[in-house]
Amino acid sequence: MSATGTARRLSINQWTVRRASIPELVSAAVGAGVPAVGLWREALAEFGVADTARAVVDAGLRVSSLCRGGFFTDPEPRAARAAHDGNLRAIEEAHDVGAPVLVLVAGGLPAGSRDLAGARERVRDAIGAIADAAAAAQVVLAIEPLHPMYVADRAVVSTLGQALDIAEQFPADAVGVVVDTFHVWWDPEVLAQIARAGRGGRIASYQVCDFPTPIPADVLLARGMMGDGHIDFGPLTSAVSAAGYRGDVEVEIFNQDIWDADPSGVVRLARERFEALVAPFLDPAAEDAR
Amino acid sequence: MSATGTARRLSINQWTVRRASIPELVSAAVGAGVPAVGLWREALAEFGVADTARAVVDAGLRVSSLCRGGFFTDPEPRAARAAHDGNLRAIEEAHDVGAPVLVLVAGGLPAGSRDLAGARERVRDAIGAIADAAAAAQVVLAIEPLHPMYVADRAVVSTLGQALDIAEQFPADAVGVVVDTFHVWWDPEVLAQIARAGRGGRIASYQVCDFPTPIPADVLLARGMMGDGHIDFGPLTSAVSAAGYRGDVEVEIFNQDIWDADPSGVVRLARERFEALVAPFLDPAAEDAR
């Protein structure tokens, strides 16, 4: 299949087909007519940054983002320094693999700490310490607010408004935000905050996946294929589009059943669901302009 | 033990000791020197409203709240009518049992619906339809925002700000909000919204319980005893106190291990943890004034 029509802005995030190697991911994307991929640092470490970049370019694909930097909240100086250095390396890797965006997950409360406000301040400070390096590398740091159920153990940045409060302290070519439907759909302020993000040119990435219930025993694997949960992708996608976002739309799903399935079939299904539930709400003028 | 000193504003919510009957709840509260109880309609239905009121008064206890009304989101006319009538009965029961507050849980998305905005509008309208009855009965309807992980299947009201947006459309003696630490602690706006609620005289109930991780397989039972999770009760309690709240502080915990434990021991532990972690942040002047 070729990446025509409504699939032209679709990207498959590597973690959606977590078992797939880089060559398998590339092959599944090409086979399903998906023109872009979101990559993870774990896979780069395994296959090599240069080899990955070559495999992607040779297949005619784009890289939409690299996941992920962040984990900024540990106050212990040695751990904070290691996180800082790791994030600088992540920026370099994003540049080298051709990813315009590095996704940042804030990190949770440090072990034994209940100082949520303090952890949130450290996130802001740590992003400030890498913003110049990101701008120099032409990589946008994309702060991803995670669903509030992950605030203790994964990300102290919980809403789009909070992510924008941080991002707006830095130039828009250095720091933006991720709008991930799974994480933000519940937020009564989400449409207003998407519009705010658009006004500032802050939407660095738009990711789609669904929120099914019941939430599984491992809450990190609570995501579902679009159409399998409670999210109405129309209003969110229309808002992101109206906010001026013209980049790739990544399908990123952490789900054991999907991980256990054949990667090529998963990517084909992601394209079908994307074309049915998401693409109709993207700006057609932006499609034509690509 | 007598309800002296820092336990004078403590209330034990019945669902914390769910297996206990009304007499057992009353006995456990008296035995632990806890001066108030929060009741549930299920228990009233079983033991009788008048008998419950008598048992509580005879024991020298207060009723801090009745749980719960709400579940406003079903658009089907017959279901909506049944919910309305049920809520009117709940207001009467709250009045008859001496509860100054009826806690409202909004309800989730109707089966098969993805119209979150529509469900939220119905909550506002349905509260409007019972507000006068509540004021006439001198019962404050307390909208409880639930943690966003429950938005699909339990409550489409997810933040304190959203609850206040609804409550402020009605007189403060008819509609207020519940501040429950478990549901709101993650919210970057929580302290500002508590202050807003205080300015409008909208804090109808303050409930405390903790947020442990990992979240259990049944997410409805994710709550923990104060001190067993990630919540810092100081800043939240200080904010509620500074906002002018002078009512009872309810311990409401849904947790299988706690339900399996001896009710009297649970109530004693709740008092200990309350005195250590919550009471020091309540306004001492308010204590003296009771």
JSON list of N, CA, C and O in Angstrom, two decimals, chain A residues 185 211 213-215 230, chain B residues 15 18 40 42 68-74 103-111 116 119-120 123 143-158 182-183 218-221 223 252 254 259:
[
{"chain": "A", "resi": 185, "resn": "TRP", "atom": "N", "xyz": [-7.90, 13.37, 27.35]},
{"chain": "A", "resi": 185, "resn": "TRP", "atom": "CA", "xyz": [-9.29, 13.42, 26.90]},
{"chain": "A", "resi": 185, "resn": "TRP", "atom": "C", "xyz": [-10.29, 13.76, 27.99]},
{"chain": "A", "resi": 185, "resn": "TRP", "atom": "O", "xyz": [-11.33, 14.36, 27.75]},
{"chain": "A", "resi": 211, "resn": "PHE", "atom": "N", "xyz": [-8.97, 4.97, 25.34]},
{"chain": "A", "resi": 211, "resn": "PHE", "atom": "CA", "xyz": [-9.04, 4.68, 26.78]},
{"chain": "A", "resi": 211, "resn": "PHE", "atom": "C", "xyz": [-10.18, 3.69, 27.02]},
{"chain": "A", "resi": 211, "resn": "PHE", "atom": "O", "xyz": [-11.32, 4.08, 27.16]},
{"chain": "A", "resi": 213, "resn": "THR", "atom": "N", "xyz": [-12.23, 0.65, 29.17]},
{"chain": "A", "resi": 213, "resn": "THR", "atom": "CA", "xyz": [-12.43, 0.19, 30.54]},
{"chain": "A", "resi": 213, "resn": "THR", "atom": "C", "xyz": [-12.92, -1.25, 30.48]},
{"chain": "A", "resi": 213, "resn": "THR", "atom": "O", "xyz": [-13.53, -1.64, 29.48]},
{"chain": "A", "resi": 214, "resn": "PRO", "atom": "N", "xyz": [-12.70, -2.08, 31.51]},
{"chain": "A", "resi": 214, "resn": "PRO", "atom": "CA", "xyz": [-12.02, -1.68, 32.74]},
{"chain": "A", "resi": 214, "resn": "PRO", "atom": "C", "xyz": [-10.51, -1.49, 32.53]},
{"chain": "A", "resi": 214, "resn": "PRO", "atom": "O", "xyz": [-9.93, -2.09, 31.64]},
{"chain": "A", "resi": 215, "resn": "ILE", "atom": "N", "xyz": [-9.94, -0.63, 33.37]},
{"chain": "A", "resi": 215, "resn": "ILE", "atom": "CA", "xyz": [-8.50, -0.44, 33.38]},
{"chain": "A", "resi": 215, "resn": "ILE", "atom": "C", "xyz": [-7.85, -1.76, 33.81]},
{"chain": "A", "resi": 215, "resn": "ILE", "atom": "O", "xyz": [-8.26, -2.36, 34.79]},
{"chain": "A", "resi": 230, "resn": "HIS", "atom": "N", "xyz": [-13.35, 4.79, 25.02]},
{"chain": "A", "resi": 230, "resn": "HIS", "atom": "CA", "xyz": [-14.39, 5.80, 25.27]},
{"chain": "A", "resi": 230, "resn": "HIS", "atom": "C", "xyz": [-14.11, 7.15, 24.62]},
{"chain": "A", "resi": 230, "resn": "HIS", "atom": "O", "xyz": [-14.91, 8.07, 24.76]},
{"chain": "B", "resi": 15, "resn": "TRP", "atom": "N", "xyz": [-18.29, 3.66, 54.66]},
{"chain": "B", "resi": 15, "resn": "TRP", "atom": "CA", "xyz": [-17.72, 2.76, 53.65]},
{"chain": "B", "resi": 15, "resn": "TRP", "atom": "C", "xyz": [-16.28, 2.37, 53.98]},
{"chain": "B", "resi": 15, "resn": "TRP", "atom": "O", "xyz": [-15.74, 1.43, 53.40]},
{"chain": "B", "resi": 18, "resn": "ARG", "atom": "N", "xyz": [-16.92, -1.04, 55.67]},
{"chain": "B", "resi": 18, "resn": "ARG", "atom": "CA", "xyz": [-18.12, -1.39, 54.92]},
{"chain": "B", "resi": 18, "resn": "ARG", "atom": "C", "xyz": [-18.89, -2.58, 55.50]},
{"chain": "B", "resi": 18, "resn": "ARG", "atom": "O", "xyz": [-20.10, -2.66, 55.38]},
{"chain": "B", "resi": 40, "resn": "TRP", "atom": "N", "xyz": [-24.13, 5.92, 54.48]},
{"chain": "B", "resi": 40, "resn": "TRP", "atom": "CA", "xyz": [-24.46, 5.54, 53.11]},
{"chain": "B", "resi": 40, "resn": "TRP", "atom": "C", "xyz": [-25.92, 5.10, 53.03]},
{"chain": "B", "resi": 40, "resn": "TRP", "atom": "O", "xyz": [-26.44, 4.48, 53.94]},
{"chain": "B", "resi": 42, "resn": "GLU", "atom": "N", "xyz": [-27.30, 2.82, 51.33]},
{"chain": "B", "resi": 42, "resn": "GLU", "atom": "CA", "xyz": [-27.52, 1.37, 51.38]},
{"chain": "B", "resi": 42, "resn": "GLU", "atom": "C", "xyz": [-27.77, 0.91, 52.81]},
{"chain": "B", "resi": 42, "resn": "GLU", "atom": "O", "xyz": [-28.62, 0.06, 53.06]},
{"chain": "B", "resi": 68, "resn": "ARG", "atom": "N", "xyz": [-24.96, 8.39, 48.75]},
{"chain": "B", "resi": 68, "resn": "ARG", "atom": "CA", "xyz": [-24.71, 9.46, 47.84]},
{"chain": "B", "resi": 68, "resn": "ARG", "atom": "C", "xyz": [-25.83, 9.55, 46.84]},
{"chain": "B", "resi": 68, "resn": "ARG", "atom": "O", "xyz": [-26.51, 8.57, 46.54]},
{"chain": "B", "resi": 69, "resn": "GLY", "atom": "N", "xyz": [-25.98, 10.74, 46.34]},
{"chain": "B", "resi": 69, "resn": "GLY", "atom": "CA", "xyz": [-26.87, 10.98, 45.22]},
{"chain": "B", "resi": 69, "resn": "GLY", "atom": "C", "xyz": [-26.06, 11.10, 43.95]},
{"chain": "B", "resi": 69, "resn": "GLY", "atom": "O", "xyz": [-24.86, 10.82, 43.92]},
{"chain": "B", "resi": 70, "resn": "GLY", "atom": "N", "xyz": [-26.74, 11.49, 42.88]},
{"chain": "B", "resi": 70, "resn": "GLY", "atom": "CA", "xyz": [-26.04, 11.73, 41.63]},
{"chain": "B", "resi": 70, "resn": "GLY", "atom": "C", "xyz": [-26.41, 10.77, 40.53]},
{"chain": "B", "resi": 70, "resn": "GLY", "atom": "O", "xyz": [-27.58, 10.44, 40.37]},
{"chain": "B", "resi": 71, "resn": "PHE", "atom": "N", "xyz": [-25.39, 10.32, 39.77]},
{"chain": "B", "resi": 71, "resn": "PHE", "atom": "CA", "xyz": [-25.58, 9.42, 38.63]},
{"chain": "B", "resi": 71, "resn": "PHE", "atom": "C", "xyz": [-26.61, 10.01, 37.67]},
{"chain": "B", "resi": 71, "resn": "PHE", "atom": "O", "xyz": [-27.68, 9.46, 37.42]},
{"chain": "B", "resi": 72, "resn": "PHE", "atom": "N", "xyz": [-26.21, 11.18, 37.16]},
{"chain": "B", "resi": 72, "resn": "PHE", "atom": "CA", "xyz": [-27.09, 12.06, 36.42]},
{"chain": "B", "resi": 72, "resn": "PHE", "atom": "C", "xyz": [-26.99, 11.91, 34.90]},
{"chain": "B", "resi": 72, "resn": "PHE", "atom": "O", "xyz": [-27.63, 12.66, 34.18]},
{"chain": "B", "resi": 73, "resn": "THR", "atom": "N", "xyz": [-26.14, 11.03, 34.40]},
{"chain": "B", "resi": 73, "resn": "THR", "atom": "CA", "xyz": [-25.71, 11.18, 33.00]},
{"chain": "B", "resi": 73, "resn": "THR", "atom": "C", "xyz": [-26.52, 10.39, 31.98]},
{"chain": "B", "resi": 73, "resn": "THR", "atom": "O", "xyz": [-26.35, 10.60, 30.78]},
{"chain": "B", "resi": 74, "resn": "ASP", "atom": "N", "xyz": [-27.37, 9.49, 32.40]},
{"chain": "B", "resi": 74, "resn": "ASP", "atom": "CA", "xyz": [-28.14, 8.70, 31.44]},
{"chain": "B", "resi": 74, "resn": "ASP", "atom": "C", "xyz": [-29.19, 9.59, 30.76]},
{"chain": "B", "resi": 74, "resn": "ASP", "atom": "O", "xyz": [-30.05, 10.16, 31.43]},
{"chain": "B", "resi": 103, "resn": "VAL", "atom": "N", "xyz": [-23.66, 13.91, 49.38]},
{"chain": "B", "resi": 103, "resn": "VAL", "atom": "CA", "xyz": [-22.57, 13.82, 48.41]},
{"chain": "B", "resi": 103, "resn": "VAL", "atom": "C", "xyz": [-23.11, 13.34, 47.06]},
{"chain": "B", "resi": 103, "resn": "VAL", "atom": "O", "xyz": [-23.87, 12.37, 47.00]},
{"chain": "B", "resi": 104, "resn": "LEU", "atom": "N", "xyz": [-22.71, 14.03, 46.00]},
{"chain": "B", "resi": 104, "resn": "LEU", "atom": "CA", "xyz": [-23.16, 13.69, 44.65]},
{"chain": "B", "resi": 104, "resn": "LEU", "atom": "C", "xyz": [-22.00, 13.16, 43.80]},
{"chain": "B", "resi": 104, "resn": "LEU", "atom": "O", "xyz": [-20.99, 13.84, 43.64]},
{"chain": "B", "resi": 105, "resn": "VAL", "atom": "N", "xyz": [-22.18, 11.96, 43.26]},
{"chain": "B", "resi": 105, "resn": "VAL", "atom": "CA", "xyz": [-21.23, 11.41, 42.28]},
{"chain": "B", "resi": 105, "resn": "VAL", "atom": "C", "xyz": [-21.90, 11.51, 40.91]},
{"chain": "B", "resi": 105, "resn": "VAL", "atom": "O", "xyz": [-23.03, 11.02, 40.73]},
{"chain": "B", "resi": 106, "resn": "ALA", "atom": "N", "xyz": [-21.24, 12.13, 39.96]},
{"chain": "B", "resi": 106, "resn": "ALA", "atom": "CA", "xyz": [-21.90, 12.57, 38.72]},
{"chain": "B", "resi": 106, "resn": "ALA", "atom": "C", "xyz": [-22.44, 11.43, 37.87]},
{"chain": "B", "resi": 106, "resn": "ALA", "atom": "O", "xyz": [-23.47, 11.57, 37.22]},
{"chain": "B", "resi": 107, "resn": "GLY", "atom": "N", "xyz": [-21.74, 10.29, 37.86]},
{"chain": "B", "resi": 107, "resn": "GLY", "atom": "CA", "xyz": [-22.05, 9.24, 36.89]},
{"chain": "B", "resi": 107, "resn": "GLY", "atom": "C", "xyz": [-21.09, 9.33, 35.71]},
{"chain": "B", "resi": 107, "resn": "GLY", "atom": "O", "xyz": [-20.55, 10.40, 35.43]},
{"chain": "B", "resi": 108, "resn": "GLY", "atom": "N", "xyz": [-20.88, 8.18, 35.05]},
{"chain": "B", "resi": 108, "resn": "GLY", "atom": "CA", "xyz": [-19.94, 8.13, 33.94]},
{"chain": "B", "resi": 108, "resn": "GLY", "atom": "C", "xyz": [-20.62, 8.34, 32.59]},
{"chain": "B", "resi": 108, "resn": "GLY", "atom": "O", "xyz": [-21.75, 8.83, 32.52]},
{"chain": "B", "resi": 109, "resn": "LEU", "atom": "N", "xyz": [-19.92, 7.98, 31.55]},
{"chain": "B", "resi": 109, "resn": "LEU", "atom": "CA", "xyz": [-20.51, 8.01, 30.22]},
{"chain": "B", "resi": 109, "resn": "LEU", "atom": "C", "xyz": [-21.59, 6.94, 30.13]},
{"chain": "B", "resi": 109, "resn": "LEU", "atom": "O", "xyz": [-21.38, 5.81, 30.58]},
{"chain": "B", "resi": 110, "resn": "PRO", "atom": "N", "xyz": [-22.75, 7.26, 29.55]},
{"chain": "B", "resi": 110, "resn": "PRO", "atom": "CA", "xyz": [-23.75, 6.21, 29.33]},
{"chain": "B", "resi": 110, "resn": "PRO", "atom": "C", "xyz": [-23.16, 5.11, 28.45]},
{"chain": "B", "resi": 110, "resn": "PRO", "atom": "O", "xyz": [-22.26, 5.37, 27.63]},
{"chain": "B", "resi": 111, "resn": "ALA", "atom": "N", "xyz": [-23.68, 3.89, 28.59]},
{"chain": "B", "resi": 111, "resn": "ALA", "atom": "CA", "xyz": [-23.16, 2.76, 27.81]},
{"chain": "B", "resi": 111, "resn": "ALA", "atom": "C", "xyz": [-23.14, 3.09, 26.32]},
{"chain": "B", "resi": 111, "resn": "ALA", "atom": "O", "xyz": [-24.16, 3.52, 25.76]},
{"chain": "B", "resi": 116, "resn": "LEU", "atom": "N", "xyz": [-18.72, 13.07, 26.02]},
{"chain": "B", "resi": 116, "resn": "LEU", "atom": "CA", "xyz": [-18.35, 13.51, 27.36]},
{"chain": "B", "resi": 116, "resn": "LEU", "atom": "C", "xyz": [-18.92, 14.90, 27.65]},
{"chain": "B", "resi": 116, "resn": "LEU", "atom": "O", "xyz": [-19.42, 15.16, 28.75]},
{"chain": "B", "resi": 119, "resn": "ALA", "atom": "N", "xyz": [-22.62, 14.61, 28.44]},
{"chain": "B", "resi": 119, "resn": "ALA", "atom": "CA", "xyz": [-22.84, 14.04, 29.77]},
{"chain": "B", "resi": 119, "resn": "ALA", "atom": "C", "xyz": [-22.61, 15.11, 30.84]},
{"chain": "B", "resi": 119, "resn": "ALA", "atom": "O", "xyz": [-23.35, 15.19, 31.83]},
{"chain": "B", "resi": 120, "resn": "ARG", "atom": "N", "xyz": [-21.60, 15.93, 30.63]},
{"chain": "B", "resi": 120, "resn": "ARG", "atom": "CA", "xyz": [-21.30, 16.97, 31.61]},
{"chain": "B", "resi": 120, "resn": "ARG", "atom": "C", "xyz": [-22.40, 18.02, 31.67]},
{"chain": "B", "resi": 120, "resn": "ARG", "atom": "O", "xyz": [-22.73, 18.54, 32.75]},
{"chain": "B", "resi": 123, "resn": "VAL", "atom": "N", "xyz": [-25.26, 16.73, 33.80]},
{"chain": "B", "resi": 123, "resn": "VAL", "atom": "CA", "xyz": [-25.00, 16.82, 35.25]},
{"chain": "B", "resi": 123, "resn": "VAL", "atom": "C", "xyz": [-25.44, 18.19, 35.78]},
{"chain": "B", "resi": 123, "resn": "VAL", "atom": "O", "xyz": [-26.15, 18.29, 36.79]},
{"chain": "B", "resi": 143, "resn": "ILE", "atom": "N", "xyz": [-21.02, 18.37, 45.25]},
{"chain": "B", "resi": 143, "resn": "ILE", "atom": "CA", "xyz": [-20.52, 17.72, 44.04]},
{"chain": "B", "resi": 143, "resn": "ILE", "atom": "C", "xyz": [-19.11, 17.22, 44.31]},
{"chain": "B", "resi": 143, "resn": "ILE", "atom": "O", "xyz": [-18.22, 17.99, 44.67]},
{"chain": "B", "resi": 144, "resn": "GLU", "atom": "N", "xyz": [-18.91, 15.93, 44.11]},
{"chain": "B", "resi": 144, "resn": "GLU", "atom": "CA", "xyz": [-17.59, 15.37, 44.37]},
{"chain": "B", "resi": 144, "resn": "GLU", "atom": "C", "xyz": [-16.87, 15.10, 43.05]},
{"chain": "B", "resi": 144, "resn": "GLU", "atom": "O", "xyz": [-17.26, 14.19, 42.30]},
{"chain": "B", "resi": 145, "resn": "PRO", "atom": "N", "xyz": [-15.83, 15.87, 42.75]},
{"chain": "B", "resi": 145, "resn": "PRO", "atom": "CA", "xyz": [-15.02, 15.51, 41.59]},
{"chain": "B", "resi": 145, "resn": "PRO", "atom": "C", "xyz": [-14.29, 14.22, 41.89]},
{"chain": "B", "resi": 145, "resn": "PRO", "atom": "O", "xyz": [-13.70, 14.08, 42.97]},
{"chain": "B", "resi": 146, "resn": "LEU", "atom": "N", "xyz": [-14.34, 13.28, 40.94]},
{"chain": "B", "resi": 146, "resn": "LEU", "atom": "CA", "xyz": [-13.62, 12.02, 41.13]},
{"chain": "B", "resi": 146, "resn": "LEU", "atom": "C", "xyz": [-12.35, 12.03, 40.28]},
{"chain": "B", "resi": 146, "resn": "LEU", "atom": "O", "xyz": [-12.29, 12.68, 39.24]},
{"chain": "B", "resi": 147, "resn": "HIS", "atom": "N", "xyz": [-11.37, 11.27, 40.72]},
{"chain": "B", "resi": 147, "resn": "HIS", "atom": "CA", "xyz": [-10.11, 11.17, 39.98]},
{"chain": "B", "resi": 147, "resn": "HIS", "atom": "C", "xyz": [-10.39, 10.86, 38.51]},
{"chain": "B", "resi": 147, "resn": "HIS", "atom": "O", "xyz": [-11.26, 10.06, 38.19]},
{"chain": "B", "resi": 148, "resn": "PRO", "atom": "N", "xyz": [-9.62, 11.49, 37.61]},
{"chain": "B", "resi": 148, "resn": "PRO", "atom": "CA", "xyz": [-9.87, 11.29, 36.17]},
{"chain": "B", "resi": 148, "resn": "PRO", "atom": "C", "xyz": [-9.82, 9.84, 35.71]},
{"chain": "B", "resi": 148, "resn": "PRO", "atom": "O", "xyz": [-10.33, 9.54, 34.64]},
{"chain": "B", "resi": 149, "resn": "MET", "atom": "N", "xyz": [-9.25, 8.94, 36.48]},
{"chain": "B", "resi": 149, "resn": "MET", "atom": "CA", "xyz": [-9.27, 7.55, 36.02]},
{"chain": "B", "resi": 149, "resn": "MET", "atom": "C", "xyz": [-10.68, 6.95, 36.06]},
{"chain": "B", "resi": 149, "resn": "MET", "atom": "O", "xyz": [-10.92, 5.91, 35.47]},
{"chain": "B", "resi": 150, "resn": "TYR", "atom": "N", "xyz": [-11.60, 7.64, 36.74]},
{"chain": "B", "resi": 150, "resn": "TYR", "atom": "CA", "xyz": [-12.98, 7.15, 36.81]},
{"chain": "B", "resi": 150, "resn": "TYR", "atom": "C", "xyz": [-13.92, 7.87, 35.85]},
{"chain": "B", "resi": 150, "resn": "TYR", "atom": "O", "xyz": [-15.14, 7.70, 35.94]},
{"chain": "B", "resi": 151, "resn": "VAL", "atom": "N", "xyz": [-13.40, 8.68, 34.95]},
{"chain": "B", "resi": 151, "resn": "VAL", "atom": "CA", "xyz": [-14.27, 9.55, 34.15]},
{"chain": "B", "resi": 151, "resn": "VAL", "atom": "C", "xyz": [-15.22, 8.75, 33.27]},
{"chain": "B", "resi": 151, "resn": "VAL", "atom": "O", "xyz": [-16.37, 9.13, 33.07]},
{"chain": "B", "resi": 152, "resn": "ALA", "atom": "N", "xyz": [-14.76, 7.63, 32.72]},
{"chain": "B", "resi": 152, "resn": "ALA", "atom": "CA", "xyz": [-15.60, 6.88, 31.79]},
{"chain": "B", "resi": 152, "resn": "ALA", "atom": "C", "xyz": [-16.73, 6.16, 32.50]},
{"chain": "B", "resi": 152, "resn": "ALA", "atom": "O", "xyz": [-17.87, 6.13, 32.02]},
{"chain": "B", "resi": 153, "resn": "ASP", "atom": "N", "xyz": [-16.43, 5.56, 33.65]},
{"chain": "B", "resi": 153, "resn": "ASP", "atom": "CA", "xyz": [-17.41, 4.64, 34.22]},
{"chain": "B", "resi": 153, "resn": "ASP", "atom": "C", "xyz": [-18.01, 5.08, 35.55]},
{"chain": "B", "resi": 153, "resn": "ASP", "atom": "O", "xyz": [-18.86, 4.38, 36.10]},
{"chain": "B", "resi": 154, "resn": "ARG", "atom": "N", "xyz": [-17.62, 6.27, 36.05]},
{"chain": "B", "resi": 154, "resn": "ARG", "atom": "CA", "xyz": [-18.10, 6.61, 37.39]},
{"chain": "B", "resi": 154, "resn": "ARG", "atom": "C", "xyz": [-18.49, 8.08, 37.53]},
{"chain": "B", "resi": 154, "resn": "ARG", "atom": "O", "xyz": [-19.54, 8.39, 38.06]},
{"chain": "B", "resi": 155, "resn": "ALA", "atom": "N", "xyz": [-17.65, 8.98, 37.06]},
{"chain": "B", "resi": 155, "resn": "ALA", "atom": "CA", "xyz": [-17.95, 10.40, 37.29]},
{"chain": "B", "resi": 155, "resn": "ALA", "atom": "C", "xyz": [-17.31, 11.26, 36.20]},
{"chain": "B", "resi": 155, "resn": "ALA", "atom": "O", "xyz": [-16.09, 11.31, 36.10]},
{"chain": "B", "resi": 156, "resn": "VAL", "atom": "N", "xyz": [-18.15, 11.96, 35.47]},
{"chain": "B", "resi": 156, "resn": "VAL", "atom": "CA", "xyz": [-17.64, 12.87, 34.43]},
{"chain": "B", "resi": 156, "resn": "VAL", "atom": "C", "xyz": [-17.22, 14.22, 35.01]},
{"chain": "B", "resi": 156, "resn": "VAL", "atom": "O", "xyz": [-16.73, 15.07, 34.27]},
{"chain": "B", "resi": 157, "resn": "VAL", "atom": "N", "xyz": [-17.40, 14.40, 36.31]},
{"chain": "B", "resi": 157, "resn": "VAL", "atom": "CA", "xyz": [-16.84, 15.59, 36.97]},
{"chain": "B", "resi": 157, "resn": "VAL", "atom": "C", "xyz": [-15.48, 15.18, 37.56]},
{"chain": "B", "resi": 157, "resn": "VAL", "atom": "O", "xyz": [-15.42, 14.34, 38.45]},
{"chain": "B", "resi": 158, "resn": "SER", "atom": "N", "xyz": [-14.41, 15.76, 37.02]},
{"chain": "B", "resi": 158, "resn": "SER", "atom": "CA", "xyz": [-13.06, 15.25, 37.26]},
{"chain": "B", "resi": 158, "resn": "SER", "atom": "C", "xyz": [-12.14, 16.19, 38.03]},
{"chain": "B", "resi": 158, "resn": "SER", "atom": "O", "xyz": [-11.09, 15.75, 38.50]},
{"chain": "B", "resi": 182, "resn": "PHE", "atom": "N", "xyz": [-7.86, 12.07, 47.89]},
{"chain": "B", "resi": 182, "resn": "PHE", "atom": "CA", "xyz": [-7.55, 11.01, 46.92]},
{"chain": "B", "resi": 182, "resn": "PHE", "atom": "C", "xyz": [-7.84, 11.46, 45.50]},
{"chain": "B", "resi": 182, "resn": "PHE", "atom": "O", "xyz": [-7.09, 11.14, 44.57]},
{"chain": "B", "resi": 183, "resn": "HIS", "atom": "N", "xyz": [-8.92, 12.20, 45.33]},
{"chain": "B", "resi": 183, "resn": "HIS", "atom": "CA", "xyz": [-9.36, 12.55, 43.98]},
{"chain": "B", "resi": 183, "resn": "HIS", "atom": "C", "xyz": [-8.66, 13.78, 43.42]},
{"chain": "B", "resi": 183, "resn": "HIS", "atom": "O", "xyz": [-8.59, 13.94, 42.21]},
{"chain": "B", "resi": 218, "resn": "ASP", "atom": "N", "xyz": [-8.56, -3.85, 40.89]},
{"chain": "B", "resi": 218, "resn": "ASP", "atom": "CA", "xyz": [-9.86, -3.16, 40.93]},
{"chain": "B", "resi": 218, "resn": "ASP", "atom": "C", "xyz": [-9.59, -1.71, 41.32]},
{"chain": "B", "resi": 218, "resn": "ASP", "atom": "O", "xyz": [-9.40, -1.39, 42.48]},
{"chain": "B", "resi": 219, "resn": "VAL", "atom": "N", "xyz": [-9.61, -0.82, 40.32]},
{"chain": "B", "resi": 219, "resn": "VAL", "atom": "CA", "xyz": [-9.20, 0.56, 40.59]},
{"chain": "B", "resi": 219, "resn": "VAL", "atom": "C", "xyz": [-10.15, 1.29, 41.53]},
{"chain": "B", "resi": 219, "resn": "VAL", "atom": "O", "xyz": [-9.79, 2.32, 42.11]},
{"chain": "B", "resi": 220, "resn": "LEU", "atom": "N", "xyz": [-11.37, 0.76, 41.70]},
{"chain": "B", "resi": 220, "resn": "LEU", "atom": "CA", "xyz": [-12.28, 1.39, 42.66]},
{"chain": "B", "resi": 220, "resn": "LEU", "atom": "C", "xyz": [-11.82, 1.21, 44.10]},
{"chain": "B", "resi": 220, "resn": "LEU", "atom": "O", "xyz": [-12.27, 1.90, 45.00]},
{"chain": "B", "resi": 221, "resn": "LEU", "atom": "N", "xyz": [-10.92, 0.26, 44.30]},
{"chain": "B", "resi": 221, "resn": "LEU", "atom": "CA", "xyz": [-10.43, -0.02, 45.66]},
{"chain": "B", "resi": 221, "resn": "LEU", "atom": "C", "xyz": [-8.99, 0.48, 45.83]},
{"chain": "B", "resi": 221, "resn": "LEU", "atom": "O", "xyz": [-8.21, -0.07, 46.60]},
{"chain": "B", "resi": 223, "resn": "ARG", "atom": "N", "xyz": [-7.84, 3.18, 47.18]},
{"chain": "B", "resi": 223, "resn": "ARG", "atom": "CA", "xyz": [-7.57, 4.15, 48.24]},
{"chain": "B", "resi": 223, "resn": "ARG", "atom": "C", "xyz": [-6.84, 3.51, 49.41]},
{"chain": "B", "resi": 223, "resn": "ARG", "atom": "O", "xyz": [-6.96, 2.32, 49.65]},
{"chain": "B", "resi": 252, "resn": "GLU", "atom": "N", "xyz": [-12.66, 8.48, 54.42]},
{"chain": "B", "resi": 252, "resn": "GLU", "atom": "CA", "xyz": [-13.41, 7.58, 53.53]},
{"chain": "B", "resi": 252, "resn": "GLU", "atom": "C", "xyz": [-12.43, 6.79, 52.68]},
{"chain": "B", "resi": 252, "resn": "GLU", "atom": "O", "xyz": [-11.76, 7.34, 51.82]},
{"chain": "B", "resi": 254, "resn": "PHE", "atom": "N", "xyz": [-11.89, 3.17, 50.38]},
{"chain": "B", "resi": 254, "resn": "PHE", "atom": "CA", "xyz": [-12.36, 1.91, 49.77]},
{"chain": "B", "resi": 254, "resn": "PHE", "atom": "C", "xyz": [-11.12, 1.06, 49.56]},
{"chain": "B", "resi": 254, "resn": "PHE", "atom": "O", "xyz": [-10.31, 1.35, 48.68]},
{"chain": "B", "resi": 259, "resn": "TRP", "atom": "N", "xyz": [-11.34, -3.35, 54.49]},
{"chain": "B", "resi": 259, "resn": "TRP", "atom": "CA", "xyz": [-12.67, -3.94, 54.66]},
{"chain": "B", "resi": 259, "resn": "TRP", "atom": "C", "xyz": [-12.59, -5.31, 55.36]},
{"chain": "B", "resi": 259, "resn": "TRP", "atom": "O", "xyz": [-13.51, -5.72, 56.05]}
]
